[in-house]
Coordinates of C-alpha atoms and ligand atoms in Angstrom, one line a residue:
M1 CA 95.8 155.9 110.4
P2 CA 98.0 153.2 108.7
E3 CA 101.6 153.2 110.0
Q4 CA 104.1 155.0 107.8
P5 CA 106.5 152.5 106.3
H6 CA 110.2 152.7 107.3
R7 CA 111.9 155.4 105.1
I8 CA 115.2 154.3 103.6
V9 CA 117.1 157.1 101.8
V10 CA 120.2 156.1 99.8
V11 CA 122.3 159.1 98.5
G12 CA 124.4 158.2 95.4
G13 CA 123.3 155.8 92.7
G14 CA 126.7 154.5 91.6
A15 CA 128.3 151.1 91.4
G16 CA 127.1 150.3 95.0
G17 CA 124.1 152.6 95.6
L18 CA 122.1 151.7 92.5
E19 CA 122.5 147.9 93.2
L20 CA 121.4 148.5 96.8
V21 CA 118.2 150.5 96.0
T22 CA 117.3 148.1 93.2
R23 CA 117.5 145.1 95.6
L24 CA 115.7 147.0 98.4
G25 CA 113.0 148.3 96.0
N26 CA 112.4 144.7 94.7
K27 CA 112.2 143.2 98.2
L28 CA 110.7 146.0 100.3
G29 CA 109.4 148.9 98.1
R30 CA 107.2 146.8 95.9
R31 CA 105.6 145.1 98.9
R32 CA 105.2 148.5 100.7
K33 CA 107.3 147.2 103.6
A34 CA 109.6 150.2 103.3
Q35 CA 109.7 153.4 101.3
V36 CA 113.0 153.4 99.3
T37 CA 114.3 156.7 97.9
L38 CA 117.4 157.2 95.8
I39 CA 118.9 160.7 95.6
D40 CA 121.6 161.5 93.0
K41 CA 122.9 164.7 91.6
R42 CA 122.7 163.2 88.1
R43 CA 119.8 161.8 86.1
T44 CA 121.6 158.8 84.7
H45 CA 123.9 156.1 85.9
L46 CA 127.0 154.7 84.3
W47 CA 129.2 152.0 85.9
K48 CA 132.4 154.0 86.6
P49 CA 134.9 151.3 85.5
L50 CA 133.6 151.8 81.9
L51 CA 134.8 155.5 81.9
H52 CA 138.2 154.8 80.4
E53 CA 136.5 153.0 77.4
I54 CA 134.1 156.0 76.9
A55 CA 137.2 158.4 77.1
A56 CA 139.0 156.3 74.5
G57 CA 136.0 156.0 72.3
S58 CA 135.7 152.2 72.3
M59 CA 132.3 152.3 74.0
D60 CA 129.1 154.3 73.4
L61 CA 127.7 156.0 76.4
G62 CA 124.1 155.9 75.3
T63 CA 124.2 152.0 75.2
H64 CA 125.3 151.7 78.8
E65 CA 123.6 154.6 80.6
I66 CA 120.7 153.8 82.9
D67 CA 118.0 156.4 83.6
Y68 CA 117.3 156.6 87.3
L69 CA 113.6 157.5 86.9
A70 CA 113.1 154.4 84.7
Q71 CA 115.0 152.2 87.1
A72 CA 112.9 153.5 90.0
H73 CA 109.7 152.9 88.1
W74 CA 110.5 149.2 87.4
H75 CA 111.9 148.4 90.8
G76 CA 109.6 149.9 93.4
L77 CA 111.6 152.9 94.5
T78 CA 111.4 156.7 94.2
F79 CA 114.1 158.8 92.6
R80 CA 114.8 162.4 93.6
L81 CA 117.2 164.6 91.6
G82 CA 119.7 166.8 93.5
G83 CA 123.1 166.8 95.2
L84 CA 123.4 166.2 98.9
I85 CA 124.5 169.3 100.8
G86 CA 123.7 168.6 104.4
I87 CA 122.3 166.3 107.0
D88 CA 120.2 167.2 110.0
R89 CA 120.7 164.3 112.3
G90 CA 118.4 165.6 115.0
R91 CA 115.4 165.9 112.7
R92 CA 116.6 163.0 110.5
Q93 CA 116.5 165.0 107.3
V94 CA 118.9 165.3 104.3
R95 CA 119.2 168.6 102.5
V96 CA 119.6 168.5 98.7
A97 CA 120.8 171.3 96.5
P98 CA 118.6 172.8 93.7
Y99 CA 119.2 171.2 90.2
Y100 CA 119.9 173.4 87.2
D101 CA 119.7 172.3 83.5
A102 CA 122.5 172.9 81.0
E103 CA 121.1 176.4 80.2
G104 CA 121.2 177.4 83.9
R105 CA 117.4 177.1 84.4
Q106 CA 116.3 175.8 87.8
V107 CA 114.7 172.4 87.5
T108 CA 114.2 171.5 91.2
P109 CA 114.5 173.8 94.3
E110 CA 116.5 173.1 97.4
R111 CA 114.7 170.4 99.2
E112 CA 114.7 168.2 102.4
F113 CA 113.9 164.5 102.6
G114 CA 113.2 162.7 105.9
Y115 CA 114.7 159.3 106.7
D116 CA 114.6 156.6 109.3
T117 CA 117.7 154.9 107.8
L118 CA 120.2 156.9 105.7
V119 CA 122.8 155.3 103.4
I120 CA 125.6 157.5 102.0
A121 CA 127.2 156.1 98.8
I122 CA 128.4 159.2 96.9
G123 CA 131.7 157.7 95.7
S124 CA 135.0 159.5 95.3
L125 CA 136.7 162.1 93.2
T126 CA 140.3 162.1 92.0
N127 CA 142.8 163.6 94.4
D128 CA 145.2 166.1 92.8
F129 CA 147.0 166.6 96.1
G130 CA 147.0 170.4 95.4
T131 CA 149.3 170.0 92.4
R132 CA 149.6 173.2 90.5
G133 CA 147.7 173.5 87.2
V134 CA 145.7 170.3 87.5
K135 CA 142.3 171.9 87.8
A136 CA 143.0 174.2 84.9
H137 CA 144.7 171.9 82.4
A138 CA 144.1 168.2 83.2
I139 CA 140.9 166.2 82.8
A140 CA 139.8 163.8 85.5
L141 CA 137.9 160.6 84.7
E142 CA 135.1 161.0 87.3
T143 CA 132.0 161.3 85.3
A144 CA 130.6 160.3 81.9
D145 CA 130.7 164.0 80.9
Q146 CA 134.4 164.3 81.6
A147 CA 135.1 161.1 79.7
E148 CA 133.1 162.3 76.7
R149 CA 134.8 165.7 76.8
F150 CA 138.2 164.0 76.8
H151 CA 137.1 161.9 73.8
T152 CA 135.9 164.9 71.8
R153 CA 139.2 166.6 72.5
L154 CA 141.1 163.6 71.3
V155 CA 139.1 163.3 68.0
N156 CA 139.5 167.0 67.4
A157 CA 143.2 166.9 68.1
C158 CA 143.6 164.2 65.4
I159 CA 141.4 166.0 62.9
R160 CA 143.3 169.3 63.6
A161 CA 146.7 167.6 63.2
H162 CA 145.6 166.0 59.9
A163 CA 144.2 169.3 58.5
Q164 CA 147.0 171.7 59.4
P165 CA 149.6 172.5 56.7
E166 CA 152.5 173.2 59.1
P167 CA 154.4 170.5 61.0
L168 CA 153.2 169.3 64.4
R169 CA 154.1 171.4 67.5
P170 CA 156.1 169.4 70.2
E171 CA 153.0 168.8 72.3
Q172 CA 150.6 167.9 69.5
L173 CA 149.1 164.4 69.6
Q174 CA 150.9 163.7 72.9
V175 CA 148.8 162.4 75.7
A176 CA 150.1 162.4 79.3
I177 CA 148.3 160.1 81.8
I178 CA 149.2 160.9 85.4
G179 CA 148.8 157.9 87.7
A180 CA 149.5 154.3 86.7
G181 CA 146.9 152.6 88.8
A182 CA 144.4 150.4 87.1
T183 CA 142.5 153.4 85.6
G184 CA 145.6 155.1 84.1
T185 CA 147.1 151.8 82.8
E186 CA 143.9 150.6 81.3
L187 CA 143.4 154.0 79.6
A188 CA 146.9 154.0 78.1
A189 CA 146.3 150.6 76.4
E190 CA 142.8 151.5 75.3
L191 CA 144.0 154.8 73.8
H192 CA 146.8 153.1 71.9
K193 CA 144.2 150.9 70.2
T194 CA 141.5 153.6 69.5
T195 CA 143.9 156.3 68.2
R196 CA 145.0 153.8 65.6
Q197 CA 141.5 153.0 64.7
L198 CA 140.6 156.7 64.5
V199 CA 143.5 157.4 62.1
A200 CA 142.5 154.5 59.9
Y201 CA 139.2 156.3 59.2
G202 CA 141.0 158.5 56.6
L203 CA 143.3 160.7 58.7
D204 CA 146.1 159.5 56.5
R205 CA 148.5 162.3 57.1
I206 CA 149.0 161.1 60.7
D207 CA 151.5 158.2 61.2
P208 CA 150.3 156.7 64.6
D209 CA 153.7 155.1 65.4
K210 CA 155.6 158.3 64.8
D211 CA 153.2 161.1 65.6
I212 CA 151.0 159.8 68.5
K213 CA 152.8 159.4 71.8
I214 CA 151.2 158.2 75.1
H215 CA 153.0 158.8 78.3
L216 CA 152.1 157.0 81.5
I217 CA 153.5 158.8 84.6
E218 CA 153.7 157.3 88.0
A219 CA 155.2 158.6 91.3
A220 CA 155.8 155.1 92.7
P221 CA 158.7 152.9 91.5
R222 CA 156.4 150.7 89.4
I223 CA 153.1 150.8 87.6
L224 CA 150.1 149.3 89.3
P225 CA 151.7 149.9 92.7
A226 CA 148.8 148.5 94.7
L227 CA 148.8 145.2 92.9
P228 CA 151.2 142.2 93.0
E229 CA 154.6 142.8 91.4
R230 CA 154.2 140.1 88.8
L231 CA 151.0 141.7 87.5
S232 CA 152.7 145.0 87.3
K233 CA 155.7 143.5 85.4
A234 CA 153.4 141.8 82.9
A235 CA 151.4 145.0 82.2
A236 CA 154.6 147.1 81.9
A237 CA 156.1 144.6 79.4
L238 CA 152.9 144.8 77.3
L239 CA 152.9 148.6 77.4
E240 CA 156.5 148.6 76.3
R241 CA 155.7 146.5 73.3
L242 CA 153.0 149.1 72.4
K243 CA 155.6 151.9 72.8
V244 CA 153.7 153.6 75.5
R245 CA 156.3 155.7 77.4
V246 CA 156.2 154.6 81.0
H247 CA 157.8 157.0 83.5
T248 CA 158.0 155.5 87.0
G249 CA 159.4 157.2 90.2
A250 CA 158.3 160.4 88.5
P251 CA 156.1 162.6 90.7
V252 CA 154.5 165.5 88.9
T253 CA 154.9 169.0 90.2
E254 CA 152.9 171.0 87.7
V255 CA 150.5 170.7 84.8
T256 CA 150.5 173.5 82.2
A257 CA 148.7 174.2 78.9
H258 CA 151.7 172.6 77.1
G259 CA 152.4 169.6 79.2
V260 CA 153.6 168.2 82.5
T261 CA 156.6 169.0 84.7
L262 CA 158.2 166.3 86.8
A263 CA 159.9 166.8 90.2
S264 CA 163.2 165.9 88.4
G265 CA 162.8 169.1 86.3
V266 CA 162.0 167.1 83.1
S267 CA 159.2 168.5 81.0
I268 CA 156.9 166.2 79.0
P269 CA 155.0 168.0 76.3
A270 CA 151.4 167.0 76.0
E271 CA 148.2 168.6 74.6
L272 CA 146.0 166.2 76.5
V273 CA 146.6 165.5 80.2
V274 CA 144.5 163.0 82.2
W275 CA 144.8 163.1 86.0
A276 CA 144.2 159.6 87.4
A277 CA 146.3 159.6 90.5
G278 CA 144.6 158.9 93.9
I279 CA 141.1 159.4 95.2
K280 CA 139.3 161.3 98.0
A281 CA 135.7 161.5 99.0
P282 CA 133.9 164.8 98.1
D283 CA 134.8 167.7 100.3
L284 CA 131.2 168.2 101.5
L285 CA 131.5 165.0 103.6
K286 CA 134.3 166.5 105.7
D287 CA 132.9 166.4 109.3
I288 CA 129.4 166.5 107.9
A289 CA 126.8 166.8 110.7
G290 CA 129.4 165.9 113.2
L291 CA 130.1 162.5 111.7
E292 CA 133.7 161.1 111.8
T293 CA 135.7 161.5 108.6
N294 CA 139.4 160.6 107.8
A295 CA 142.0 162.7 106.0
L296 CA 140.5 161.7 102.6
N297 CA 137.0 162.9 103.7
Q298 CA 135.7 159.3 103.9
L299 CA 133.1 158.6 106.5
V300 CA 134.5 156.3 109.1
V301 CA 132.3 153.2 109.4
R302 CA 132.3 150.1 111.6
T303 CA 132.4 146.6 110.1
T304 CA 128.5 146.8 110.1
L305 CA 128.9 149.8 107.7
Q306 CA 127.2 152.0 110.2
T307 CA 129.0 155.3 110.7
S308 CA 131.0 155.4 113.9
R309 CA 128.8 158.1 115.5
D310 CA 125.3 157.4 114.3
E311 CA 123.8 153.9 113.9
A312 CA 120.9 155.2 111.7
I313 CA 123.5 156.4 109.1
F314 CA 125.3 153.9 107.0
A315 CA 128.1 154.6 104.4
F316 CA 129.7 152.3 101.9
G317 CA 131.7 152.2 98.6
D318 CA 134.5 154.7 97.9
C319 CA 133.2 157.4 100.3
A320 CA 133.5 155.1 103.3
A321 CA 136.6 154.2 105.4
C322 CA 135.7 150.6 106.3
P323 CA 138.0 148.5 108.5
W324 CA 139.6 145.4 106.9
P325 CA 140.5 143.2 109.9
G326 CA 143.7 141.2 109.4
H327 CA 145.0 143.6 106.7
Q328 CA 146.8 146.9 106.7
G329 CA 144.6 149.9 106.1
I330 CA 141.0 150.0 105.0
V331 CA 138.9 148.2 102.4
P332 CA 140.2 149.4 99.0
P333 CA 138.0 151.7 96.8
R334 CA 136.9 149.2 94.2
A335 CA 133.7 148.3 92.4
Q336 CA 134.2 144.8 93.7
A337 CA 134.0 146.1 97.3
A338 CA 130.9 148.3 96.6
H339 CA 129.2 145.3 95.0
Q340 CA 129.8 143.1 98.0
Q341 CA 128.8 145.8 100.5
S342 CA 125.5 146.5 98.6
S343 CA 124.5 142.8 98.7
H344 CA 125.3 142.7 102.5
L345 CA 123.5 145.9 103.2
A346 CA 120.4 144.8 101.3
K347 CA 120.0 141.9 103.7
Q348 CA 121.0 143.9 106.8
L349 CA 118.6 146.7 106.2
R350 CA 115.8 144.2 106.1
R351 CA 117.0 142.9 109.5
R352 CA 117.1 146.4 110.8
I353 CA 113.5 147.1 109.8
A354 CA 112.5 143.9 111.5
G355 CA 114.1 145.1 114.7
M356 CA 117.0 142.6 114.5
P357 CA 120.7 143.5 115.0
V358 CA 122.7 144.2 111.8
R359 CA 125.6 141.8 111.1
E360 CA 129.2 142.6 110.3
W361 CA 130.6 142.6 106.8
R362 CA 133.9 141.1 105.7
Y363 CA 135.6 142.0 102.4
R364 CA 136.5 139.0 100.3
D365 CA 139.3 140.0 97.9
F366 CA 138.9 137.9 94.8
G367 CA 142.0 139.5 93.2
S368 CA 142.4 142.3 90.7
L369 CA 142.1 142.4 86.9
V370 CA 143.5 145.0 84.6
S371 CA 142.2 145.2 81.0
L372 CA 144.8 146.2 78.5
G373 CA 142.4 147.0 75.7
D374 CA 142.1 144.2 73.1
Y375 CA 145.8 143.3 73.6
S376 CA 145.4 141.3 76.8
T377 CA 144.0 141.2 80.4
V378 CA 146.2 140.5 83.3
G379 CA 145.2 139.8 86.9
N380 CA 145.4 137.6 89.9
L381 CA 142.7 135.4 91.5
M382 CA 142.7 135.1 95.2
G383 CA 141.0 132.8 97.6
K384 CA 141.1 129.6 99.6
L385 CA 139.6 127.5 96.7
I386 CA 142.6 128.2 94.4
G387 CA 145.1 128.0 97.3
G388 CA 146.2 131.6 97.5
N389 CA 147.2 133.9 94.7
L390 CA 147.0 132.8 91.1
F391 CA 148.4 134.9 88.3
I392 CA 146.1 134.9 85.2
E393 CA 146.5 136.4 81.8
G394 CA 144.8 136.4 78.4
W395 CA 141.4 135.0 77.3
F396 CA 140.3 133.7 80.7
A397 CA 141.4 136.9 82.5
G398 CA 139.4 138.8 79.9
L399 CA 136.3 136.8 80.6
M400 CA 136.7 137.3 84.3
Y401 CA 137.1 141.1 83.8
K402 CA 133.9 141.2 81.8
S403 CA 132.1 139.2 84.4
L404 CA 132.5 142.1 86.9
Y405 CA 130.3 144.3 84.8
K406 CA 127.9 141.4 84.1
M407 CA 127.4 141.0 87.9
H408 CA 126.5 144.7 88.1
Q409 CA 124.0 144.4 85.3
Y410 CA 122.6 141.2 86.8
A411 CA 122.0 143.1 90.1
L412 CA 120.2 145.9 88.3
H413 CA 118.2 144.0 85.7
G414 CA 118.0 140.3 86.6
P415 CA 119.1 137.3 84.5
T416 CA 116.7 137.5 81.5
K417 CA 117.8 141.0 80.3
V418 CA 121.5 140.2 80.9
V419 CA 121.3 137.0 78.7
L420 CA 119.2 138.7 76.0
D421 CA 121.5 141.8 75.9
T422 CA 124.6 139.6 75.7
I423 CA 123.1 137.7 72.7
A424 CA 122.0 140.9 71.0
R425 CA 125.5 142.4 71.4
L426 CA 127.2 139.3 70.0
I427 CA 124.9 139.5 66.9
T428 CA 125.2 143.2 66.3
R429 CA 128.9 143.6 67.2
R430 CA 130.1 143.4 63.6
T431 CA 127.8 146.2 62.4
E432 CA 128.9 148.7 65.1
P433 CA 131.8 151.2 64.5
V434 CA 134.9 150.0 66.4
V435 CA 135.6 153.5 67.6
K436 CA 133.4 156.5 68.3
L437 CA 134.0 159.3 65.8
H438 CA 132.5 162.3 67.6
Ligands
FAD1 C1 138.1 154.9 85.1 C2 137.9 154.0 86.3 C3 138.1 152.7 86.1 C4 137.9 151.8 87.2 N1 138.0 150.5 87.1 C5 137.8 149.6 88.1 C6 137.9 148.2 87.9 O1 138.3 147.7 86.9 N2 137.6 147.4 89.0 C7 137.1 147.9 90.2 O2 136.9 147.1 91.1 N3 137.0 149.2 90.4 C8 137.3 150.1 89.4 N4 137.2 151.5 89.5 C9 136.7 152.0 90.9 C10 135.2 151.9 90.9 O3 134.6 152.5 89.8 C11 134.7 152.5 92.2 O4 135.4 151.9 93.3 C12 133.2 152.3 92.4 O5 132.5 153.0 91.3 C13 132.7 152.9 93.7 O6 131.4 152.8 93.8 P1 130.5 153.8 94.7 O7 129.1 153.3 94.6 O8 131.1 154.0 96.0 O9 130.6 155.2 93.9 P2 130.3 155.7 92.4 O10 130.2 154.5 91.5 O11 131.4 156.7 92.1 O12 128.9 156.4 92.5 C14 128.7 157.6 93.3 C15 127.4 158.1 92.9 O13 127.1 159.2 93.8 C16 126.6 160.3 93.1 N5 127.0 161.5 93.8 C17 128.2 162.1 94.0 N6 128.1 163.2 94.8 C18 126.8 163.3 95.1 C19 126.1 164.2 96.0 N7 126.6 165.2 96.6 N8 124.7 164.1 96.1 C20 124.1 163.0 95.4 N9 124.7 162.1 94.6 C21 126.1 162.3 94.5 C22 127.3 160.2 91.7 O14 126.6 160.9 90.7 C23 127.3 158.7 91.5 O15 126.1 158.3 90.9 C24 137.4 152.4 88.5 C25 137.2 153.7 88.6 C26 137.5 154.6 87.5 C27 137.2 156.1 87.7

């Protein structure tokens, strides 16, 4: 009997997971040196940092989605559809929930998959910290469906306001974004641009400067609290020029059908509320199979990315709490970190299969970039080469921002497709609508 190849199961095909299985499939799966399986609760992948552009309507989902089955076919791996619901560490099995289609018909039953090495990369969800009314009245930007739902509501709000004979109600055409981290700040600038473009498509009874109001609400004393102060000041100055209303030091106590209430008692009317404050790992991870988790449900891992209580189970990306030696706290939940971890793990899992010890991973912080729509990009570059922390803004910063996504595409498709796609986009750019209208 031929020996069964080592079974690597990766749960979660996001910014980190899909890069990892693609690399492993190319190197091991195709050569039958390992059996590589990806499990995800969705059928398609979208790189999460694009969600605010989908929500604002400046990007078309169909152009950027990747079908897991097709990716699996081309890169020597297997894709299995379904959400992780349990792990049996004794039998080395993961349990996956049944999958139902949009009409509620069952597509796949509850199933179990065996592993020799398991990697958990199921990302994070927004953390509403139990704030009243968030679940019922606010939209989170966690999935492509939510981003599309927000966009549809935005377009409908503009069409409704244009068509109604009576004056606008106080909350109409007002958007409240709660959380001024990178996601909220980028969304505010992007929405400023796309709402103007939307109105220009004939909704001439709306005066964008007078009628559309975007509020960015942050509990901390400044926007982009996790980033250097200079960066935060530059972004705040730009938002001010765009007349985005920035409320800092303003914790939210409740979200209602008509707007947002702040701890100070002030009410901000809004018909569209986006919750973009804080993250936590999915609740299902809390103490899963006796593994160690922190207060945010993240799996506690060592610097080798192995979970603290089981060397055969790795975790990375937003759902993992990974030490960051020499720094306060853990590695931040960023696409940049997930990308670096996936490259590291792809090499280390090959060593593990060969019976060699896995090496430690160190996060290299290259800085942060915040895209403010077409208006500007601000950021800082970090590293020994540039001698510390360099503030950047404008065209060069924009180019660096785009390069993050290009690196993701490169990991998934290789150089030829990335170059050809870039050329095709440059050629067809002028013929595409500047804002999605549905
Ligand atoms: C709007 C927005 C903008 C952002 N912008 C930036 C940015 O500019 N720069 C930056 O560095 N970072 C940015 N981030 C953060 C970045 O997107 C995340 O850090 C990154 O996506 C984390 O990658 P991941 O692989 O851990 O998880 P994800 O990319 O979230 O992928 C998780 C995957 O797991 C799947 N999954 C979830 N639950 C289950 C389950 N139970 N079973 C099976 N599969 C499951 C999901 O379907 C998904 O495919 C942004 C995030 C958002 C929301």
